[in-house]
CSV table of C-alpha atoms and ligand atoms in Angstrom, one decimal:
chain,number,residue,atom,x,y,z
A,266,UNK,CA,13.6,-14.6,-25.4
A,267,UNK,CA,14.0,-13.6,-29.1
A,268,UNK,CA,10.4,-12.5,-28.9
A,269,UNK,CA,10.2,-8.7,-29.2
A,270,UNK,CA,7.3,-6.5,-28.1
A,271,UNK,CA,6.9,-3.5,-30.1
A,272,UNK,CA,5.3,-0.5,-28.6
A,273,UNK,CA,4.4,2.3,-31.0
A,274,UNK,CA,4.8,5.8,-29.5
A,275,UNK,CA,3.4,8.9,-31.2
A,276,UNK,CA,6.0,11.6,-31.3
A,277,UNK,CA,3.7,14.4,-32.1
A,278,UNK,CA,6.1,17.1,-30.8
A,279,UNK,CA,5.7,20.6,-32.0
A,280,UNK,CA,4.6,19.6,-35.4
A,281,UNK,CA,1.2,18.5,-34.1
A,282,UNK,CA,-0.6,15.3,-34.9
A,283,UNK,CA,-1.0,15.9,-38.6
A,284,UNK,CA,2.7,15.7,-39.1
A,285,UNK,CA,3.4,13.2,-36.3
A,286,UNK,CA,6.3,10.9,-36.5
A,287,UNK,CA,6.1,7.4,-35.0
A,288,UNK,CA,8.8,6.4,-32.8
A,289,UNK,CA,9.1,2.8,-31.7
A,290,UNK,CA,10.3,1.6,-28.3
A,291,UNK,CA,11.0,-2.0,-28.3
A,292,UNK,CA,11.3,-4.2,-25.3
A,293,UNK,CA,13.0,-7.6,-25.1
A,294,UNK,CA,11.3,-10.2,-23.1
A,295,UNK,CA,12.9,-11.3,-19.9
A,296,UNK,CA,13.0,-15.0,-18.9
A,297,UNK,CA,10.1,-15.9,-16.6
A,298,UNK,CA,10.9,-16.4,-12.9
A,299,UNK,CA,10.9,-19.8,-11.3
A,300,UNK,CA,7.7,-21.7,-10.9
A,301,UNK,CA,6.2,-22.6,-7.6
A,302,UNK,CA,5.8,-26.1,-6.2
A,303,UNK,CA,2.2,-27.0,-5.5
A,304,UNK,CA,2.8,-26.6,-1.8
A,305,UNK,CA,4.3,-23.1,-2.3
A,306,UNK,CA,1.5,-22.0,-4.5
A,307,UNK,CA,-1.1,-23.3,-2.1
A,308,UNK,CA,0.5,-21.3,0.8
A,309,UNK,CA,0.9,-18.2,-1.4
A,310,UNK,CA,-2.8,-18.3,-2.4
A,311,UNK,CA,-3.9,-18.6,1.2
A,312,UNK,CA,-1.5,-15.9,2.2
A,313,UNK,CA,-3.0,-13.7,-0.4
A,314,UNK,CA,-6.5,-14.2,0.9
A,315,UNK,CA,-5.5,-13.7,4.6
A,316,UNK,CA,-3.3,-10.7,4.1
A,317,UNK,CA,-4.1,-8.9,0.9
A,318,UNK,CA,-7.6,-9.4,-0.2
A,319,UNK,CA,-9.1,-6.9,2.3
A,320,UNK,CA,-7.8,-4.0,0.2
A,321,UNK,CA,-6.7,-5.6,-3.1
A,322,UNK,CA,-9.8,-7.7,-3.5
A,323,UNK,CA,-10.7,-11.4,-3.6
A,324,UNK,CA,-9.6,-11.7,-7.2
A,325,UNK,CA,-6.6,-9.3,-7.1
A,326,UNK,CA,-8.8,-6.7,-9.0
A,327,UNK,CA,-7.7,-3.9,-6.8
A,328,UNK,CA,-9.6,-0.8,-5.5
A,329,UNK,CA,-11.7,-2.8,-2.8
A,330,UNK,CA,-10.5,-0.5,-0.1
A,331,UNK,CA,-8.5,2.6,0.0
A,332,UNK,CA,-7.7,2.5,-3.7
A,333,UNK,CA,-5.3,-0.4,-3.4
A,334,UNK,CA,-4.0,-1.0,-6.9
A,335,UNK,CA,-4.8,-4.0,-9.0
A,336,UNK,CA,-2.6,-7.0,-8.5
A,337,UNK,CA,-3.7,-8.6,-11.7
A,338,UNK,CA,-2.8,-5.9,-14.3
A,339,UNK,CA,-0.5,-7.5,-16.9
A,340,UNK,CA,1.5,-4.3,-17.4
A,341,UNK,CA,2.3,-4.3,-13.8
A,342,UNK,CA,3.5,-7.9,-13.8
A,343,UNK,CA,5.4,-7.4,-17.1
A,344,UNK,CA,7.5,-4.7,-15.6
A,345,UNK,CA,7.4,-5.2,-11.9
A,346,UNK,CA,8.6,-8.7,-11.1
A,347,UNK,CA,10.3,-9.2,-8.8
A,348,UNK,CA,11.2,-6.0,-7.1
A,349,UNK,CA,8.3,-3.5,-7.7
A,350,UNK,CA,6.0,-6.2,-6.2
A,351,UNK,CA,8.4,-7.6,-3.5
A,352,UNK,CA,9.4,-4.3,-2.0
A,353,UNK,CA,6.1,-2.7,-1.4
A,354,UNK,CA,4.9,-6.1,0.0
A,355,UNK,CA,7.9,-6.4,2.2
A,356,UNK,CA,8.6,-2.9,3.4
A,357,UNK,CA,5.3,-1.0,2.5
A,358,UNK,CA,4.8,2.4,1.2
A,359,UNK,CA,5.4,4.7,4.2
A,360,UNK,CA,2.5,7.3,4.6
A,361,UNK,CA,-0.1,5.1,2.7
A,362,UNK,CA,-2.3,2.3,3.8
A,363,UNK,CA,0.2,-0.2,2.3
A,364,UNK,CA,2.3,-1.6,5.3
A,365,UNK,CA,5.2,-4.0,5.2
A,366,UNK,CA,4.6,-7.7,5.6
A,367,UNK,CA,8.1,-9.0,6.1
A,368,UNK,CA,9.0,-10.3,9.5
A,369,UNK,CA,12.2,-8.2,9.5
A,370,UNK,CA,10.2,-5.0,9.8
A,371,UNK,CA,7.5,-6.6,12.2
A,372,UNK,CA,5.2,-8.2,9.6
A,373,UNK,CA,3.7,-11.8,9.6
A,374,UNK,CA,5.6,-13.2,6.5
A,375,UNK,CA,9.0,-14.9,6.0
A,376,UNK,CA,11.4,-13.9,3.3
A,377,UNK,CA,10.5,-17.1,1.4
A,378,UNK,CA,6.8,-16.4,1.7
A,379,UNK,CA,7.2,-12.9,0.3
A,380,UNK,CA,9.1,-14.2,-2.8
A,381,UNK,CA,6.7,-17.0,-3.3
A,382,UNK,CA,3.7,-14.6,-3.1
A,383,UNK,CA,5.4,-12.3,-5.6
A,384,UNK,CA,5.9,-15.1,-8.0
A,385,UNK,CA,2.4,-16.5,-7.4
A,386,UNK,CA,0.9,-13.1,-8.3
A,387,UNK,CA,3.0,-13.1,-11.4
A,388,UNK,CA,1.9,-16.5,-12.6
A,389,UNK,CA,-1.7,-15.7,-11.8
A,390,UNK,CA,-1.5,-12.5,-14.0
A,391,UNK,CA,-0.5,-14.5,-17.1
A,392,UNK,CA,2.1,-11.8,-18.0
A,393,UNK,CA,5.3,-12.1,-19.8
A,394,UNK,CA,8.2,-10.1,-18.3
A,395,UNK,CA,9.8,-7.4,-20.3
A,396,UNK,CA,13.4,-6.3,-19.9
A,397,UNK,CA,13.9,-2.9,-18.2
A,398,UNK,CA,17.2,-1.3,-17.4
A,399,UNK,CA,18.3,0.5,-14.3
A,400,UNK,CA,19.3,3.5,-16.4
A,401,UNK,CA,17.8,6.8,-15.4
A,402,UNK,CA,15.1,8.2,-17.9
A,403,UNK,CA,16.4,11.7,-18.9
A,404,UNK,CA,13.9,14.3,-19.5
A,405,UNK,CA,13.0,18.1,-19.1
A,406,UNK,CA,11.6,18.4,-15.5
A,407,UNK,CA,9.9,21.7,-16.2
A,408,UNK,CA,8.1,20.4,-19.3
A,409,UNK,CA,7.3,17.2,-17.3
A,410,UNK,CA,5.6,19.2,-14.6
A,411,UNK,CA,3.4,21.0,-17.2
A,412,UNK,CA,2.4,17.4,-18.6
A,413,UNK,CA,1.8,16.2,-15.2
A,414,UNK,CA,-0.5,19.2,-14.3
A,415,UNK,CA,-2.5,18.8,-17.6
A,416,UNK,CA,-2.9,15.0,-17.5
A,417,UNK,CA,-2.2,13.4,-14.2
A,418,UNK,CA,-3.4,15.5,-11.2
A,419,UNK,CA,-7.1,14.6,-11.3
A,420,UNK,CA,-6.2,11.1,-10.1
A,421,UNK,CA,-2.7,11.4,-8.7
A,422,UNK,CA,-3.1,14.8,-6.9
A,423,UNK,CA,-1.7,18.3,-7.5
A,424,UNK,CA,1.7,17.3,-6.1
A,425,UNK,CA,1.6,13.6,-6.7
A,426,UNK,CA,0.3,12.9,-3.2
A,427,UNK,CA,-2.3,10.4,-4.5
A,428,UNK,CA,-6.1,10.7,-4.4
A,429,UNK,CA,-7.9,7.8,-6.2
A,430,UNK,CA,-4.6,6.7,-7.6
A,431,UNK,CA,-1.2,5.9,-5.9
A,432,UNK,CA,1.0,8.6,-4.4
A,433,UNK,CA,3.7,9.1,-7.0
A,434,UNK,CA,5.7,11.6,-5.0
A,435,UNK,CA,5.8,9.0,-2.1
A,436,UNK,CA,9.4,8.4,-1.0
A,437,UNK,CA,9.1,4.5,-0.7
A,438,UNK,CA,7.5,4.4,-4.2
A,439,UNK,CA,10.4,6.4,-5.6
A,440,UNK,CA,13.0,4.5,-3.7
A,441,UNK,CA,11.8,1.1,-4.7
A,442,UNK,CA,11.1,1.6,-8.3
A,443,UNK,CA,13.3,2.2,-11.2
A,444,UNK,CA,12.7,5.0,-13.8
A,445,UNK,CA,11.8,2.5,-16.6
A,446,UNK,CA,9.3,0.8,-14.4
A,447,UNK,CA,7.5,4.3,-13.9
A,448,UNK,CA,7.8,5.1,-17.6
A,449,UNK,CA,6.3,1.7,-18.6
A,450,UNK,CA,3.3,2.3,-16.4
A,451,UNK,CA,2.7,5.7,-18.1
A,452,UNK,CA,3.2,4.3,-21.7
A,453,UNK,CA,1.2,1.1,-21.1
A,454,UNK,CA,-1.3,2.2,-18.4
A,455,UNK,CA,-2.5,-0.5,-16.1
A,456,UNK,CA,-5.1,-2.7,-17.9
A,457,UNK,CA,-8.2,-3.4,-16.1
A,458,UNK,CA,-7.9,-0.1,-14.0
A,459,UNK,CA,-8.6,3.5,-14.5
A,460,UNK,CA,-4.8,4.2,-15.4
A,461,UNK,CA,-4.9,4.9,-19.1
A,462,UNK,CA,-2.1,4.3,-21.6
A,463,UNK,CA,-0.5,7.5,-22.6
A,464,UNK,CA,1.5,6.1,-25.5
A,465,UNK,CA,-1.0,7.4,-28.1
A,466,UNK,CA,-1.7,10.6,-26.2
A,467,UNK,CA,1.7,12.0,-25.2
A,468,UNK,CA,4.9,12.2,-27.3
A,469,UNK,CA,7.7,9.9,-26.4
A,470,UNK,CA,9.6,12.9,-25.2
A,471,UNK,CA,6.8,14.1,-22.9
A,472,UNK,CA,6.5,10.7,-21.4
A,473,UNK,CA,10.2,10.9,-20.6
A,474,UNK,CA,9.7,14.4,-19.3
A,475,UNK,CA,6.8,13.5,-16.9
A,476,UNK,CA,8.9,10.5,-15.8
A,477,UNK,CA,11.9,12.8,-15.0
A,478,UNK,CA,9.4,15.1,-13.2
A,479,UNK,CA,8.2,12.2,-11.0
A,480,UNK,CA,11.8,11.2,-10.3
A,481,UNK,CA,12.6,14.8,-9.3
A,482,UNK,CA,10.3,14.3,-6.3
A,483,UNK,CA,12.7,11.9,-4.6
A,484,UNK,CA,14.5,13.3,-1.7
A,485,UNK,CA,17.9,12.1,-0.6
A,486,UNK,CA,16.4,10.9,2.7
A,487,UNK,CA,17.5,7.5,3.6
A,488,UNK,CA,15.0,4.7,4.3
A,489,UNK,CA,15.7,4.3,7.9
A,490,UNK,CA,15.9,0.9,9.7
A,491,UNK,CA,14.1,0.9,13.1
A,492,UNK,CA,14.6,-1.2,16.2
A,493,UNK,CA,11.5,-3.4,16.8
A,494,UNK,CA,9.6,-2.7,19.9
A,495,UNK,CA,8.4,-5.6,22.1
A,496,UNK,CA,4.7,-6.2,21.7
A,497,UNK,CA,2.5,-5.5,24.7
A,498,UNK,CA,1.2,-8.6,26.6
A,499,UNK,CA,-2.5,-9.0,27.4
A,500,UNK,CA,-2.2,-7.8,31.0
A,501,UNK,CA,-1.1,-4.5,29.5
A,502,UNK,CA,-3.9,-4.0,27.0
A,503,UNK,CA,-6.4,-2.0,29.2
A,504,UNK,CA,-5.3,1.7,29.3
A,505,UNK,CA,-6.0,3.3,32.7
A,506,UNK,CA,-7.6,0.0,34.1
A,507,UNK,CA,-8.7,1.5,37.4
A,508,UNK,CA,-10.6,4.5,35.9
A,509,UNK,CA,-14.1,5.3,34.6
A,510,UNK,CA,-15.4,4.4,31.1
A,511,UNK,CA,-15.7,6.9,28.3
A,512,UNK,CA,-19.2,7.9,27.2
A,513,UNK,CA,-18.9,8.1,23.5
A,514,UNK,CA,-21.7,9.1,21.2
A,515,UNK,CA,-21.1,6.9,18.4
A,516,UNK,CA,-21.9,8.0,14.8
A,517,UNK,CA,-24.1,5.3,13.1
A,518,UNK,CA,-23.7,3.3,16.3
A,519,UNK,CA,-20.1,2.5,15.4
A,520,UNK,CA,-17.8,5.5,14.7
A,521,UNK,CA,-15.9,7.6,17.3
A,522,UNK,CA,-14.3,10.9,16.2
A,523,UNK,CA,-10.7,11.7,16.8
A,524,UNK,CA,-11.8,14.6,18.8
A,525,UNK,CA,-13.8,12.4,21.2
A,526,UNK,CA,-11.3,9.7,21.4
A,527,UNK,CA,-8.5,12.2,22.2
A,528,UNK,CA,-10.7,13.9,24.9
A,529,UNK,CA,-11.2,10.4,26.5
A,530,UNK,CA,-7.5,9.6,26.4
A,531,UNK,CA,-6.7,13.0,28.0
A,532,UNK,CA,-9.3,12.4,30.7
A,533,UNK,CA,-7.6,9.1,31.4
A,534,UNK,CA,-10.6,7.0,30.6
A,535,UNK,CA,-10.5,3.2,30.7
A,536,UNK,CA,-10.1,1.8,27.1
A,537,UNK,CA,-8.6,-0.8,24.9
A,538,UNK,CA,-7.1,0.6,21.7
A,539,UNK,CA,-6.6,-1.9,18.9
A,540,UNK,CA,-4.3,-1.1,16.1
A,541,UNK,CA,-5.7,-3.4,13.2
A,542,UNK,CA,-3.0,-2.7,10.6
A,543,UNK,CA,-0.1,-5.1,9.9
A,544,UNK,CA,2.1,-4.7,12.9
A,545,UNK,CA,5.1,-3.3,11.1
A,546,UNK,CA,3.3,-0.1,10.8
A,547,UNK,CA,2.4,-0.1,14.5
A,548,UNK,CA,6.2,-0.2,15.0
A,549,UNK,CA,6.7,2.9,13.0
A,550,UNK,CA,4.0,5.0,14.6
A,551,UNK,CA,0.8,4.3,16.7
A,552,UNK,CA,-1.6,5.8,19.1
A,553,UNK,CA,-0.3,5.7,22.6
A,554,UNK,CA,-1.3,2.5,24.6
A,555,UNK,CA,-2.6,0.8,21.5
A,556,UNK,CA,-2.2,-3.0,21.0
A,557,UNK,CA,-1.2,-4.4,17.6
A,558,UNK,CA,-4.2,-6.6,16.7
A,559,UNK,CA,-4.1,-7.0,12.9
A,560,UNK,CA,-7.3,-7.6,10.8
A,561,UNK,CA,-6.1,-11.1,10.0
A,562,UNK,CA,-5.8,-12.2,13.6
A,563,UNK,CA,-7.1,-15.6,14.5
A,564,UNK,CA,-9.9,-14.5,16.7
A,565,UNK,CA,-10.6,-18.0,18.1
A,566,UNK,CA,-7.1,-17.9,19.6
A,567,UNK,CA,-7.0,-14.3,20.5
A,568,UNK,CA,-10.4,-13.2,21.7
A,569,UNK,CA,-9.7,-14.4,25.2
A,570,UNK,CA,-7.0,-11.6,25.4
A,571,UNK,CA,-9.7,-9.1,25.2
A,572,UNK,CA,-12.1,-7.9,28.1
A,573,UNK,CA,-15.8,-7.8,27.3
A,574,UNK,CA,-16.6,-5.1,29.8
A,575,UNK,CA,-14.2,-2.4,28.5
A,576,UNK,CA,-14.7,0.0,25.6
A,577,UNK,CA,-12.7,-1.2,22.7
A,578,UNK,CA,-11.7,1.3,19.9
A,579,UNK,CA,-10.2,-0.1,16.8
A,580,UNK,CA,-8.4,1.9,14.2
A,581,UNK,CA,-6.4,1.5,10.9
A,582,UNK,CA,-5.2,3.6,8.1
A,583,UNK,CA,-7.4,2.4,5.2
A,584,UNK,CA,-9.0,4.5,6.9
A,585,UNK,CA,-11.7,2.2,8.5
A,586,UNK,CA,-11.7,-1.0,6.4
A,587,UNK,CA,-9.5,-3.1,8.6
A,588,UNK,CA,-11.0,-1.8,11.8
A,589,UNK,CA,-14.4,-2.4,10.7
A,590,UNK,CA,-13.6,-5.9,9.5
A,591,UNK,CA,-12.2,-6.8,12.9
A,592,UNK,CA,-14.9,-5.2,15.0
A,593,UNK,CA,-17.6,-6.8,13.0
A,594,UNK,CA,-16.2,-10.2,13.9
A,595,UNK,CA,-15.7,-9.1,17.6
A,596,UNK,CA,-19.4,-8.1,17.8
A,597,UNK,CA,-20.4,-11.6,16.5
A,598,UNK,CA,-18.4,-13.1,19.3
A,599,UNK,CA,-20.3,-11.1,21.9
A,600,UNK,CA,-18.1,-7.9,22.3
A,601,UNK,CA,-20.8,-5.2,22.6
A,602,UNK,CA,-18.4,-2.2,23.4
A,603,UNK,CA,-16.7,-1.8,20.2
A,604,UNK,CA,-16.1,1.4,18.2
A,605,UNK,CA,-14.0,2.4,15.0
A,606,UNK,CA,-12.0,5.5,14.9
A,607,UNK,CA,-13.7,7.4,12.0
A,608,UNK,CA,-10.7,9.4,10.5
A,609,UNK,CA,-8.2,6.5,10.8
A,610,UNK,CA,-4.6,7.0,12.1
A,611,UNK,CA,-3.7,9.3,9.2
A,612,UNK,CA,-6.7,11.5,9.7
A,613,UNK,CA,-5.9,11.6,13.5
A,614,UNK,CA,-2.3,12.8,12.6
A,615,UNK,CA,-3.6,15.3,10.1
A,616,UNK,CA,-5.8,16.8,12.8
A,617,UNK,CA,-2.7,17.2,15.0
A,618,UNK,CA,-3.2,14.5,17.6
A,619,UNK,CA,-0.1,12.8,18.9
A,620,UNK,CA,1.3,9.4,18.1
A,621,UNK,CA,4.2,7.4,19.5
A,622,UNK,CA,6.9,7.0,16.8
A,623,UNK,CA,9.8,4.5,16.6
A,624,UNK,CA,13.1,5.8,17.8
A,625,UNK,CA,15.2,7.4,15.0
A,626,UNK,CA,12.2,8.5,12.9
A,627,UNK,CA,11.5,12.1,12.3
A,628,UNK,CA,8.1,13.4,11.1
A,629,UNK,CA,7.0,11.5,8.0
B,147,LIG,C1,-4.8,-2.0,4.2
B,147,LIG,C2,-5.1,-2.1,2.8
B,147,LIG,C3,-3.9,-3.0,2.1
B,147,LIG,C4,-3.6,-4.3,2.4
B,147,LIG,C5,-4.2,-5.2,3.4
B,147,LIG,C6,-2.5,-4.6,1.4
B,147,LIG,N1,-2.2,-3.5,0.6
B,147,LIG,FE1,-1.0,-3.5,-0.9
B,147,LIG,N2,-1.4,-1.5,-1.3
B,147,LIG,C7,-2.4,-0.8,-0.7
B,147,LIG,C8,-2.5,0.6,-1.1
B,147,LIG,C9,-3.4,1.7,-0.7
B,147,LIG,C10,-1.4,0.7,-2.1
B,147,LIG,C11,-1.0,1.9,-3.0
B,147,LIG,C12,-0.4,2.9,-2.0
B,147,LIG,C13,0.1,4.1,-2.8
B,147,LIG,O1,1.2,4.0,-3.3
B,147,LIG,O2,-0.5,5.2,-2.7
B,147,LIG,C14,-0.8,-0.7,-2.2
B,147,LIG,C15,0.2,-1.0,-3.1
B,147,LIG,C16,0.7,-2.3,-3.3
B,147,LIG,C17,1.6,-2.7,-4.4
B,147,LIG,C18,2.2,-1.7,-5.4
B,147,LIG,C19,1.4,-2.0,-6.7
B,147,LIG,C20,1.8,-1.1,-7.8
B,147,LIG,O3,0.9,-0.9,-8.6
B,147,LIG,O4,2.9,-0.6,-7.9
B,147,LIG,C21,1.8,-4.0,-4.2
B,147,LIG,C22,2.7,-4.8,-5.0
B,147,LIG,C23,1.0,-4.5,-3.0
B,147,LIG,N3,0.4,-3.4,-2.5
B,147,LIG,C24,0.9,-5.7,-2.6
B,147,LIG,C25,0.3,-6.2,-1.4
B,147,LIG,C26,0.3,-7.6,-1.0
B,147,LIG,C27,1.1,-8.7,-1.7
B,147,LIG,C28,-0.5,-7.5,0.1
B,147,LIG,C29,-0.8,-8.7,1.1
B,147,LIG,C30,0.5,-9.3,1.6
B,147,LIG,C31,-1.0,-6.2,0.4
B,147,LIG,N4,-0.6,-5.4,-0.7
B,147,LIG,C32,-1.8,-5.8,1.3
B,147,LIG,C33,-3.3,-1.2,0.4
B,147,LIG,C34,-3.1,-2.5,1.0
B,148,LIG,C1,-8.1,8.5,-14.6
B,148,LIG,C2,-7.2,8.5,-13.5
B,148,LIG,C3,-5.8,8.5,-13.8
B,148,LIG,C4,-5.0,9.5,-14.6
B,148,LIG,C5,-5.6,10.6,-15.5
B,148,LIG,C6,-3.6,9.1,-14.6
B,148,LIG,N1,-3.6,7.9,-13.7
B,148,LIG,FE1,-1.8,7.0,-13.3
B,148,LIG,N2,-2.9,5.6,-12.2
B,148,LIG,C7,-4.2,5.6,-12.0
B,148,LIG,C8,-4.6,4.5,-11.2
B,148,LIG,C9,-5.9,4.2,-10.6
B,148,LIG,C10,-3.4,3.8,-10.9
B,148,LIG,C11,-3.2,2.4,-10.2
B,148,LIG,C12,-3.6,1.3,-11.2
B,148,LIG,C13,-4.0,0.1,-10.5
B,148,LIG,O1,-5.0,0.0,-10.0
B,148,LIG,O2,-3.2,-0.8,-10.6
B,148,LIG,C14,-2.3,4.5,-11.6
B,148,LIG,C15,-1.0,4.1,-11.6
B,148,LIG,C16,0.0,4.9,-12.1
B,148,LIG,C17,1.4,4.5,-12.0
B,148,LIG,C18,2.0,3.3,-11.3
B,148,LIG,C19,2.0,3.5,-9.9
B,148,LIG,C20,2.4,2.3,-9.0
B,148,LIG,O3,2.1,2.4,-7.8
B,148,LIG,O4,3.1,1.4,-9.5
B,148,LIG,C21,2.2,5.6,-12.6
B,148,LIG,C22,3.7,5.7,-12.7
B,148,LIG,C23,1.2,6.5,-13.0
B,148,LIG,N3,-0.1,6.0,-12.8
B,148,LIG,C24,1.5,7.6,-13.7
B,148,LIG,C25,0.6,8.6,-14.2
B,148,LIG,C26,1.0,9.7,-15.0
B,148,LIG,C27,2.4,10.2,-15.2
B,148,LIG,C28,-0.1,10.2,-15.4
B,148,LIG,C29,-0.4,11.5,-16.3
B,148,LIG,C30,0.5,11.5,-17.5
B,148,LIG,C31,-1.3,9.5,-14.9
B,148,LIG,N4,-0.7,8.4,-14.3
B,148,LIG,C32,-2.6,9.7,-15.1
B,148,LIG,C33,-5.0,6.6,-12.4
B,148,LIG,C34,-4.8,7.6,-13.2
């Protein structure tokens, strides 16, 4: 605990680098979180493989699908445990491929399992926690915007909407993370990822300014709690059961476009629509008539729920990874009529096609 980590920041300011002043930000260590019992660690490791490896990678390296961040970067676990890990895992980041995994929002994991997986990830990372406060980081938002434009937009997007790097203007990201967590990521970077450390490149003041700019993107909108819908039962899976089949021209033998799928739905063709994301996000918004059938489903148990003679279209938000993962397994089990929605559900919505939303949610 006495152990103090010293981070050297260049305060170049208006004097320029030749007259730069060094400012030091020091961080105290935070006591480590509890250790897991062997049984808890075993379950956490298997939950990781089952639920997270698809996007975050078999070895937590990140960027396997849809630019999911690294879950082994030391700087993340130094600053992020527990809440910056637990909250995205539990509630997801609305509007990104990261869905919520906690049972309370319709996901597969219990509260204990989410805590244990957060701590398991921490212990795997080998990080030591630093103490961060809840205090706001004060800075000049206008100057921060300039710094952002010059240094961050290539990866995080012009307005922080995310490209190859996380969406920093995302309301769940902002609601779930404190300012000092955000500043720590900018100072330290995220080791083992494309996120560079800016502590030698920007002055301490500009790091505060850009942090304040990111914070200024938070709206006052409340994170809404939704009423969970009942999941459909197998007898309800086929949409328009009495009608004719669609005749899709599949791109690469596998992909159906949003346009063709929407036309088939409008023409009331017979279909099974599988939503392969974690079910908590099906609860928030889904294609009409779709069935929550997550990528981690136990197919030995569930394949009997699906008809072999009906066209199956699977979709996800990553934008195809989870759907392709599931349909590849279905094909091996003899399902010959499978297709994947090419644009994914976000692409579908961006094209203006309709979704069914949870009661109480506006457009997000
Ligand atoms: C379908 C792909 C996908 C799956 C599966 C997935 N994630 Fe993510 N995750 C993402 C993406 C994409 C982001 C970044 C979203 C953004 O902010 O733009 C993310 C972000 C996160 C973050 C925030 C990391 C940071 O740097 O702040 C954590 C923590 C996380 N995920 C944990 C998990 C865990 C634990 C699981 C398994 C229970 C999981 N994720 C499953 C795609 C996924
Ligand atoms: C070369 C691309 C690149 C640039 C430039 C860049 N970043 Fe990043 N940033 C990333 C990536 C990739 C991640 C996710 C790291 C991971 O995989 O864990 C990230 C993560 C972050 C995070 C943590 C997000 C989270 O979900 O926890 C913050 C905050 C951040 N960047 C801020 C900035 C700011 C501010 C700038 C400009 C001063 C910047 N970044 C410049 C690529 C970049």
